[in-house]
Short mmCIF file of C-alpha atoms in Angstrom, two decimals:
data_model
loop_
_atom_site.label_atom_id
_atom_site.label_comp_id
_atom_site.label_asym_id
_atom_site.label_seq_id
_atom_site.Cartn_x
_atom_site.Cartn_y
_atom_site.Cartn_z
CA MET E 1 -89.37 -91.45 28.72
CA LYS E 2 -89.33 -87.83 27.57
CA ILE E 3 -87.31 -85.19 29.45
CA ALA E 4 -87.76 -81.57 28.37
CA THR E 5 -86.31 -78.22 29.40
CA PHE E 6 -87.82 -74.77 28.87
CA ASN E 7 -86.74 -71.29 30.00
CA MET E 8 -90.02 -69.39 30.48
CA GLU E 9 -88.32 -66.00 30.92
CA SER E 10 -89.56 -64.45 34.16
CA PHE E 11 -92.91 -66.17 34.12
CA GLY E 12 -95.34 -64.76 36.68
CA ALA E 13 -95.18 -61.25 38.11
CA ASP E 14 -94.20 -60.67 41.72
CA ARG E 15 -97.85 -60.01 42.62
CA HIS E 16 -100.53 -62.54 41.82
CA ASP E 17 -102.79 -61.00 39.17
CA PRO E 18 -104.56 -63.65 37.04
CA ALA E 19 -105.96 -61.05 34.63
CA ALA E 20 -102.56 -59.51 33.89
CA LEU E 21 -101.08 -63.00 33.59
CA LEU E 22 -103.61 -64.21 31.00
CA PRO E 23 -101.55 -63.37 27.86
CA ARG E 24 -98.59 -65.33 29.20
CA LEU E 25 -100.80 -68.28 30.15
CA GLU E 26 -102.26 -68.37 26.65
CA ALA E 27 -98.80 -68.15 25.05
CA LEU E 28 -96.91 -70.62 27.23
CA ARG E 29 -99.49 -73.33 27.96
CA PRO E 30 -99.51 -74.66 24.36
CA LYS E 31 -95.70 -74.72 24.44
CA ILE E 32 -95.51 -77.05 27.43
CA LEU E 33 -98.43 -79.17 26.22
CA GLU E 34 -96.83 -79.94 22.86
CA LEU E 35 -93.79 -81.34 24.67
CA GLU E 36 -95.84 -84.18 26.21
CA ALA E 37 -92.96 -84.56 28.66
CA ASP E 38 -92.75 -87.16 31.38
CA ILE E 39 -90.29 -84.87 33.18
CA LEU E 40 -90.22 -81.13 32.58
CA CYS E 41 -87.44 -78.80 33.78
CA LEU E 42 -88.43 -75.13 33.93
CA GLN E 43 -86.24 -72.06 34.45
CA GLU E 44 -87.08 -68.46 35.39
CA VAL E 45 -90.27 -69.25 37.27
CA ASN E 46 -91.31 -66.41 39.55
CA ALA E 47 -92.90 -67.04 42.95
CA GLN E 48 -95.56 -64.84 44.53
CA LYS E 49 -96.26 -63.83 48.11
CA PRO E 50 -100.00 -63.40 48.74
CA GLY E 51 -101.01 -60.89 51.38
CA GLY E 52 -99.95 -61.99 54.86
CA ALA E 53 -98.15 -65.12 53.65
CA ALA E 54 -94.90 -66.05 55.38
CA SER E 55 -93.22 -67.35 52.24
CA ARG E 56 -93.56 -67.25 48.47
CA ARG E 57 -95.65 -69.74 46.52
CA PHE E 58 -95.88 -70.70 42.84
CA LEU E 59 -99.37 -69.31 42.29
CA ALA E 60 -98.77 -68.29 38.67
CA LEU E 61 -97.29 -71.69 37.87
CA ASP E 62 -100.34 -73.38 39.38
CA LEU E 63 -102.54 -71.34 37.04
CA LEU E 64 -100.42 -72.32 34.04
CA LEU E 65 -100.66 -76.01 34.90
CA GLU E 66 -104.33 -75.89 35.90
CA THR E 67 -105.76 -77.56 32.80
CA THR E 68 -102.74 -79.70 31.91
CA PRO E 69 -101.53 -83.18 32.93
CA TYR E 70 -98.56 -81.51 34.63
CA LEU E 71 -100.79 -80.33 37.48
CA GLY E 72 -100.79 -83.85 38.90
CA TYR E 73 -97.03 -84.35 38.51
CA HIS E 74 -94.60 -84.56 41.40
CA ARG E 75 -92.79 -81.27 41.90
CA ALA E 76 -89.38 -80.10 43.10
CA THR E 77 -88.39 -76.43 43.33
CA SER E 78 -85.19 -74.58 44.12
CA ALA E 79 -84.75 -72.64 47.35
CA ARG E 80 -82.67 -69.66 48.39
CA ALA E 81 -79.38 -70.20 50.20
CA SER E 82 -81.01 -68.81 53.36
CA GLY E 83 -83.36 -71.80 53.43
CA LYS E 84 -86.39 -69.50 53.27
CA GLY E 85 -87.95 -71.16 50.24
CA PRO E 86 -88.15 -69.85 46.68
CA GLY E 87 -87.05 -66.38 45.66
CA ASP E 88 -89.16 -63.83 43.84
CA ARG E 89 -87.64 -64.72 40.44
CA HIS E 90 -85.32 -67.11 38.58
CA ASN E 91 -86.53 -70.20 40.42
CA LEU E 92 -86.01 -73.71 39.02
CA VAL E 93 -88.87 -76.22 38.86
CA ILE E 94 -88.91 -79.92 37.99
CA LEU E 95 -92.27 -81.56 37.22
CA SER E 96 -92.16 -85.35 37.08
CA ARG E 97 -94.65 -88.08 36.25
CA TYR E 98 -92.40 -90.34 38.36
CA PRO E 99 -91.90 -90.01 42.14
CA ILE E 100 -89.17 -87.58 43.21
CA ARG E 101 -87.37 -89.31 46.07
CA HIS E 102 -84.98 -86.50 46.95
CA SER E 103 -84.25 -82.91 45.94
CA GLU E 104 -81.78 -80.27 47.06
CA SER E 105 -80.56 -76.83 46.01
CA LEU E 106 -76.80 -76.76 45.51
CA TYR E 107 -74.89 -73.65 46.58
CA GLN E 108 -71.16 -74.39 46.65
CA THR E 109 -72.00 -77.74 48.23
CA HIS E 110 -69.15 -79.49 46.42
CA ALA E 111 -66.95 -76.66 45.11
CA ARG E 112 -65.35 -73.91 47.13
CA PRO E 113 -66.23 -70.39 45.92
CA PRO E 114 -63.34 -68.67 44.10
CA LEU E 115 -61.71 -65.54 45.49
CA TRP E 116 -61.56 -62.38 43.39
CA GLN E 117 -60.27 -58.82 43.79
CA PRO E 118 -60.76 -56.20 41.05
CA ILE E 119 -58.52 -53.17 40.69
CA SER E 120 -61.24 -50.93 39.21
CA ALA E 121 -63.65 -50.94 42.17
CA ASP E 122 -64.44 -47.59 43.79
CA PRO E 123 -64.12 -47.76 46.74
CA PRO E 124 -61.40 -50.44 46.48
CA TYR E 125 -62.02 -53.93 47.86
CA GLU E 126 -60.18 -54.65 51.09
CA GLY E 127 -58.72 -58.02 50.21
CA PRO E 128 -60.10 -60.78 47.97
CA GLN E 129 -63.85 -61.34 47.95
CA SER E 130 -65.61 -64.71 47.89
CA ILE E 131 -67.63 -65.23 44.68
CA GLU E 132 -71.07 -66.53 45.62
CA PHE E 133 -73.67 -68.05 43.28
CA ASP E 134 -76.41 -65.82 41.89
CA ARG E 135 -78.77 -68.82 41.83
CA PRO E 136 -78.67 -72.51 42.77
CA VAL E 137 -78.60 -75.76 40.87
CA LEU E 138 -81.56 -78.07 41.59
CA ARG E 139 -80.58 -81.74 41.98
CA THR E 140 -83.17 -84.50 42.21
CA GLU E 141 -83.28 -88.26 42.50
CA ILE E 142 -86.26 -89.73 40.65
CA ASP E 143 -87.64 -93.26 40.78
CA ILE E 144 -88.27 -94.14 37.11
CA GLY E 145 -88.98 -97.81 37.78
CA THR E 146 -85.52 -99.17 36.86
CA ASP E 147 -82.88 -100.78 39.07
CA ARG E 148 -81.12 -97.41 39.22
CA PRO E 149 -82.72 -94.00 39.92
CA LEU E 150 -82.48 -91.04 37.57
CA HIS E 151 -80.24 -88.27 38.89
CA LEU E 152 -81.61 -85.13 37.23
CA PHE E 153 -80.06 -81.67 37.53
CA ALA E 154 -82.10 -78.60 36.56
CA VAL E 155 -79.66 -75.88 35.53
CA HIS E 156 -79.64 -72.13 34.90
CA LEU E 157 -76.09 -70.80 34.77
CA ARG E 158 -75.12 -67.15 35.11
CA ALA E 159 -75.12 -65.30 31.78
CA PRO E 160 -71.69 -64.03 30.58
CA ILE E 161 -72.82 -60.40 30.81
CA ALA E 162 -70.54 -58.07 32.76
CA ALA E 163 -71.48 -58.04 36.46
CA MET E 164 -71.58 -54.85 38.49
CA ILE E 165 -68.30 -53.38 39.76
CA PRO E 166 -68.69 -50.84 42.60
CA GLY E 167 -68.31 -47.36 41.13
CA GLY E 168 -67.77 -48.80 37.66
CA LYS E 169 -70.74 -47.17 35.89
CA GLN E 170 -71.95 -43.69 35.00
CA PRO E 171 -75.37 -42.44 36.20
CA ASP E 172 -76.80 -43.48 32.81
CA ARG E 173 -75.59 -47.07 33.51
CA SER E 174 -72.83 -46.95 30.86
CA TRP E 175 -69.39 -48.19 31.92
CA LYS E 176 -66.81 -45.61 33.02
CA SER E 177 -63.87 -47.54 31.57
CA ILE E 178 -62.92 -50.63 29.61
CA SER E 179 -61.05 -51.83 32.71
CA ALA E 180 -64.21 -51.79 34.83
CA TRP E 181 -66.25 -53.50 32.12
CA ALA E 182 -63.55 -56.14 31.58
CA GLU E 183 -63.39 -56.96 35.27
CA GLY E 184 -67.18 -57.12 35.40
CA TYR E 185 -67.12 -59.56 32.50
CA GLN E 186 -64.45 -61.64 34.23
CA LEU E 187 -66.63 -61.76 37.34
CA ALA E 188 -69.61 -63.03 35.34
CA VAL E 189 -67.51 -65.77 33.73
CA LEU E 190 -66.11 -66.74 37.14
CA LYS E 191 -69.64 -67.12 38.49
CA GLN E 192 -70.71 -69.24 35.52
CA THR E 193 -67.64 -71.46 35.71
CA ALA E 194 -68.02 -71.87 39.48
CA GLN E 195 -71.58 -73.11 38.98
CA ALA E 196 -70.42 -75.54 36.30
CA LEU E 197 -67.70 -76.84 38.62
CA GLU E 198 -70.28 -77.36 41.36
CA ILE E 199 -72.35 -79.49 38.98
CA ARG E 200 -69.35 -81.46 37.70
CA LEU E 201 -68.18 -82.29 41.23
CA ALA E 202 -71.71 -83.32 42.21
CA VAL E 203 -71.72 -85.62 39.17
CA GLU E 204 -68.34 -87.02 40.23
CA ALA E 205 -69.78 -87.88 43.65
CA LEU E 206 -72.51 -89.88 41.90
CA PHE E 207 -69.96 -91.67 39.70
CA ASP E 208 -67.86 -92.47 42.78
CA ALA E 209 -70.85 -94.43 44.06
CA ASP E 210 -71.80 -95.96 40.69
CA GLU E 211 -70.04 -95.46 37.34
CA GLN E 212 -73.21 -96.70 35.61
CA ALA E 213 -75.29 -93.93 37.21
CA GLN E 214 -78.21 -92.58 35.17
CA ILE E 215 -77.52 -88.84 35.09
CA VAL E 216 -79.12 -86.02 33.08
CA LEU E 217 -78.41 -82.28 33.18
CA ALA E 218 -81.05 -80.08 31.56
CA GLY E 219 -81.57 -76.35 31.37
CA ASP E 220 -80.28 -72.97 30.27
CA PHE E 221 -76.48 -73.06 30.45
CA ASN E 222 -76.01 -69.61 28.87
CA ALA E 223 -73.11 -71.14 26.95
CA THR E 224 -72.56 -72.62 23.52
CA GLY E 225 -70.82 -75.92 22.79
CA GLU E 226 -67.49 -74.21 22.07
CA THR E 227 -67.08 -72.62 25.51
CA GLY E 228 -64.90 -73.80 28.36
CA THR E 229 -67.95 -74.03 30.62
CA LEU E 230 -69.47 -76.88 28.62
CA ARG E 231 -66.09 -78.57 28.17
CA LEU E 232 -65.77 -78.61 31.95
CA LEU E 233 -69.15 -80.32 32.24
CA ARG E 234 -68.54 -82.85 29.46
CA ALA E 235 -65.03 -83.90 30.55
CA ASP E 236 -64.28 -85.31 27.09
CA PRO E 237 -61.41 -87.85 26.86
CA GLU E 238 -59.61 -85.39 24.57
CA ASP E 239 -59.50 -82.96 27.50
CA THR E 240 -58.81 -85.36 30.39
CA GLY E 241 -56.25 -87.36 28.40
CA SER E 242 -57.11 -90.46 30.43
CA PRO E 243 -58.96 -93.45 28.91
CA ALA E 244 -59.69 -94.70 32.42
CA LEU E 245 -61.90 -91.65 33.01
CA GLU E 246 -63.94 -92.03 29.81
CA PRO E 247 -66.88 -93.82 31.55
CA ARG E 248 -67.42 -90.58 33.51
CA ARG E 249 -67.81 -88.29 30.51
CA LEU E 250 -71.13 -86.57 29.86
CA PHE E 251 -72.52 -86.39 26.35
CA GLN E 252 -74.07 -83.19 25.00
CA LEU E 253 -77.12 -84.73 23.33
CA ASP E 254 -78.14 -81.65 21.33
CA ALA E 255 -74.72 -81.59 19.62
CA ALA E 256 -75.94 -84.42 17.37
CA LEU E 257 -78.44 -82.09 15.69
CA PRO E 258 -77.63 -79.90 12.66
CA ALA E 259 -76.92 -76.29 13.66
CA GLU E 260 -80.19 -74.96 12.23
CA ARG E 261 -82.27 -77.47 14.18
CA ARG E 262 -80.58 -77.00 17.54
CA LYS E 263 -80.69 -73.20 18.03
CA THR E 264 -82.63 -72.23 21.16
CA VAL E 265 -82.19 -68.43 21.06
CA ILE E 266 -82.01 -66.02 18.11
CA HIS E 267 -80.24 -62.68 18.58
CA LYS E 268 -80.13 -60.24 15.65
CA GLY E 269 -80.55 -63.08 13.22
CA TRP E 270 -77.86 -65.23 14.82
CA GLY E 271 -79.08 -68.56 16.18
CA GLN E 272 -77.39 -69.83 19.34
CA THR E 273 -77.79 -73.00 21.38
CA LEU E 274 -77.75 -71.82 24.99
CA ASP E 275 -80.07 -74.52 26.34
CA HIS E 276 -78.77 -78.09 26.51
CA ILE E 277 -79.35 -81.63 27.70
CA PHE E 278 -76.36 -83.67 28.89
CA ALA E 279 -76.42 -87.36 29.76
CA SER E 280 -74.16 -89.98 31.27
CA ALA E 281 -73.15 -92.98 29.14
CA ALA E 282 -75.93 -95.09 30.65
CA MET E 283 -78.58 -92.57 29.56
CA THR E 284 -76.92 -91.67 26.25
CA ALA E 285 -77.12 -95.32 25.20
CA ARG E 286 -80.90 -95.12 25.68
CA THR E 287 -81.37 -91.87 23.70
CA VAL E 288 -83.65 -92.32 20.71
CA ASN E 289 -84.57 -88.73 19.85
CA VAL E 290 -83.55 -85.13 20.53
CA ARG E 291 -85.63 -82.21 19.35
CA VAL E 292 -85.64 -78.43 19.69
CA PHE E 293 -89.04 -76.72 19.31
CA ASN E 294 -87.78 -73.64 17.45
CA CYS E 295 -89.91 -73.52 14.30
CA ASP E 296 -91.57 -70.21 15.32
CA LEU E 297 -88.83 -68.82 17.58
CA PRO E 298 -88.74 -64.97 17.47
CA ASP E 299 -85.59 -62.85 17.56
CA GLU E 300 -84.98 -61.67 21.13
CA ALA E 301 -83.29 -58.46 19.95
CA LEU E 302 -85.37 -57.49 16.92
CA ASP E 303 -88.76 -58.49 18.36
CA SER E 304 -88.27 -57.36 21.96
CA GLY E 305 -90.18 -54.13 21.29
CA ASN E 306 -93.34 -56.09 20.47
CA ASP E 307 -95.55 -55.45 23.49
CA ASP E 308 -98.04 -58.08 22.32
CA TYR E 309 -95.52 -60.93 22.50
CA ALA E 310 -96.10 -62.93 25.69
CA GLY E 311 -94.11 -66.07 24.97
CA SER E 312 -90.48 -66.94 25.66
CA TYR E 313 -87.48 -66.06 23.52
CA HIS E 314 -86.06 -69.49 24.36
CA ALA E 315 -87.05 -72.66 22.53
CA ALA E 316 -87.84 -75.78 24.51
CA MET E 317 -85.64 -78.86 24.06
CA LEU E 318 -86.64 -82.50 24.52
CA ALA E 319 -84.74 -85.80 24.70
CA GLU E 320 -86.44 -89.19 24.54
CA PHE E 321 -85.00 -92.32 26.16
CA ALA E 322 -86.00 -95.96 25.57
CA PHE E 323 -86.38 -98.31 28.54
#
């Protein structure tokens, strides 16, 4: 069974225009076809609202999948916290050859949102503010034909780029002070960590029911293996200090690859692994291959001025499991 993840970077404009979309279709369709995935997790999928429609639909995605096996796959998509269906951008999609028995979008379902109060805001905040998610986590339960289902989480965590502080920027969008920028950066990290905690607590609920649960997290975590965010998700025995909790650890499958082979984003010549696949012990024991499709990955900073480039600056990642 092959599970793949791919950030398609704002695929599909807000308005449905097949002609304008053609370059992206031609660039991205070969990328998803070469994966030959049984389950494909996609990030940054835009949804469109045709004239008169009550809600948004994945019209651009349907065009991308039109001539591929994925068109016939079962599908789960993330929804806004309001319950009004997908948003205009940054939606999560899971395409599965196997039946998807359940799916839900997690917004602080398991973790309480942290409180935060900056000192640089103008006007000042009146008391601590609740930190809400920018986007959800998509959790699914998939029937893969074994005695246990697959619990698959599609993930896109908040990037650690300074969030907006009221009154913190000049008219040209530059920061007014280091203090405002620093608090904006802290806010972004808080949002990312809160999302990671939500996932970890959801995983704990699954382990409470079955410590042999088949769990996989896949997506764009906007974090490298050295960050606290990924340590929180892994819960390594070195961090928990409790051998009794070791069966609940998650393994970062891509960490087994050499650094050059696991980079998923290149920025000014520096390769980073921001996309990951994590697995519970039951799934890690079945892992037979992990691969990152980065042989022709462009530099997101140096090549971003190329108007002809229609692909993604993220590389896809795939893990294969033997059953």
